[in-house]
């Protein structure tokens, strides 16, 4: 198992990028006619979890939303 420091700036940047991808994916799913509400719900839960983790790992986000 490879260990990387979670407070590393590059890791935080990568995690923020993942959050943006999840946001875009969520918006795309919501706009589809054949939307799977269970999939949207799971994606939303993951988005909320990742957002909370980013706020925990990067105190600067607390001041910027």
XYZ file of C-alpha atoms in Angstrom:
65
model
C 0.000 0.000 0.000
C 1.365 3.389 -0.972
C 1.006 6.111 1.647
C 0.786 9.780 0.725
C 0.320 12.682 3.111
C -3.282 13.840 2.921
C -2.350 17.445 3.595
C -0.215 17.546 0.471
C -1.326 20.423 -1.776
C -1.382 18.230 -4.885
C -3.590 15.663 -3.173
C -6.032 18.360 -2.060
C -6.084 19.757 -5.603
C -6.839 16.271 -6.958
C -9.631 15.780 -4.424
C -11.157 19.158 -5.344
C -11.038 18.115 -9.014
C -12.838 14.879 -8.121
C -15.521 16.901 -6.362
C -16.009 18.971 -9.538
C -16.306 15.782 -11.597
C -18.911 14.405 -9.187
C -20.839 17.687 -9.406
C -20.843 17.579 -13.203
C -21.848 13.912 -13.237
C -24.668 14.621 -10.778
C -25.973 17.491 -12.938
C -25.837 15.307 -16.044
C -27.787 12.504 -14.346
C -30.457 14.911 -13.096
C -30.996 16.296 -16.614
C -31.520 12.894 -18.276
C -35.028 11.717 -19.100
C -34.339 8.186 -17.861
C -32.758 9.272 -14.576
C -32.106 6.515 -12.048
C -33.003 8.187 -8.757
C -31.097 5.551 -6.777
C -27.926 6.350 -8.739
C -28.424 10.083 -8.162
C -28.914 9.438 -4.461
C -25.708 7.372 -4.215
C -23.777 9.992 -6.174
C -25.123 12.767 -3.944
C -24.103 10.860 -0.814
C -20.581 10.405 -2.180
C -20.418 14.087 -3.166
C -21.461 15.167 0.333
C -18.940 12.796 1.935
C -16.065 14.023 -0.263
C -17.026 17.650 0.340
C -17.027 17.081 4.115
C -13.640 15.325 3.923
C -12.156 18.192 1.924
C -13.387 20.681 4.510
C -11.852 18.535 7.241
C -8.502 18.187 5.436
C -8.260 21.769 4.186
C -9.213 24.297 6.885
C -8.921 27.090 4.295
C -12.095 25.816 2.647
C -14.087 26.647 5.763
C -13.600 30.311 4.967
C -14.259 29.987 1.222
C -17.296 27.697 1.149
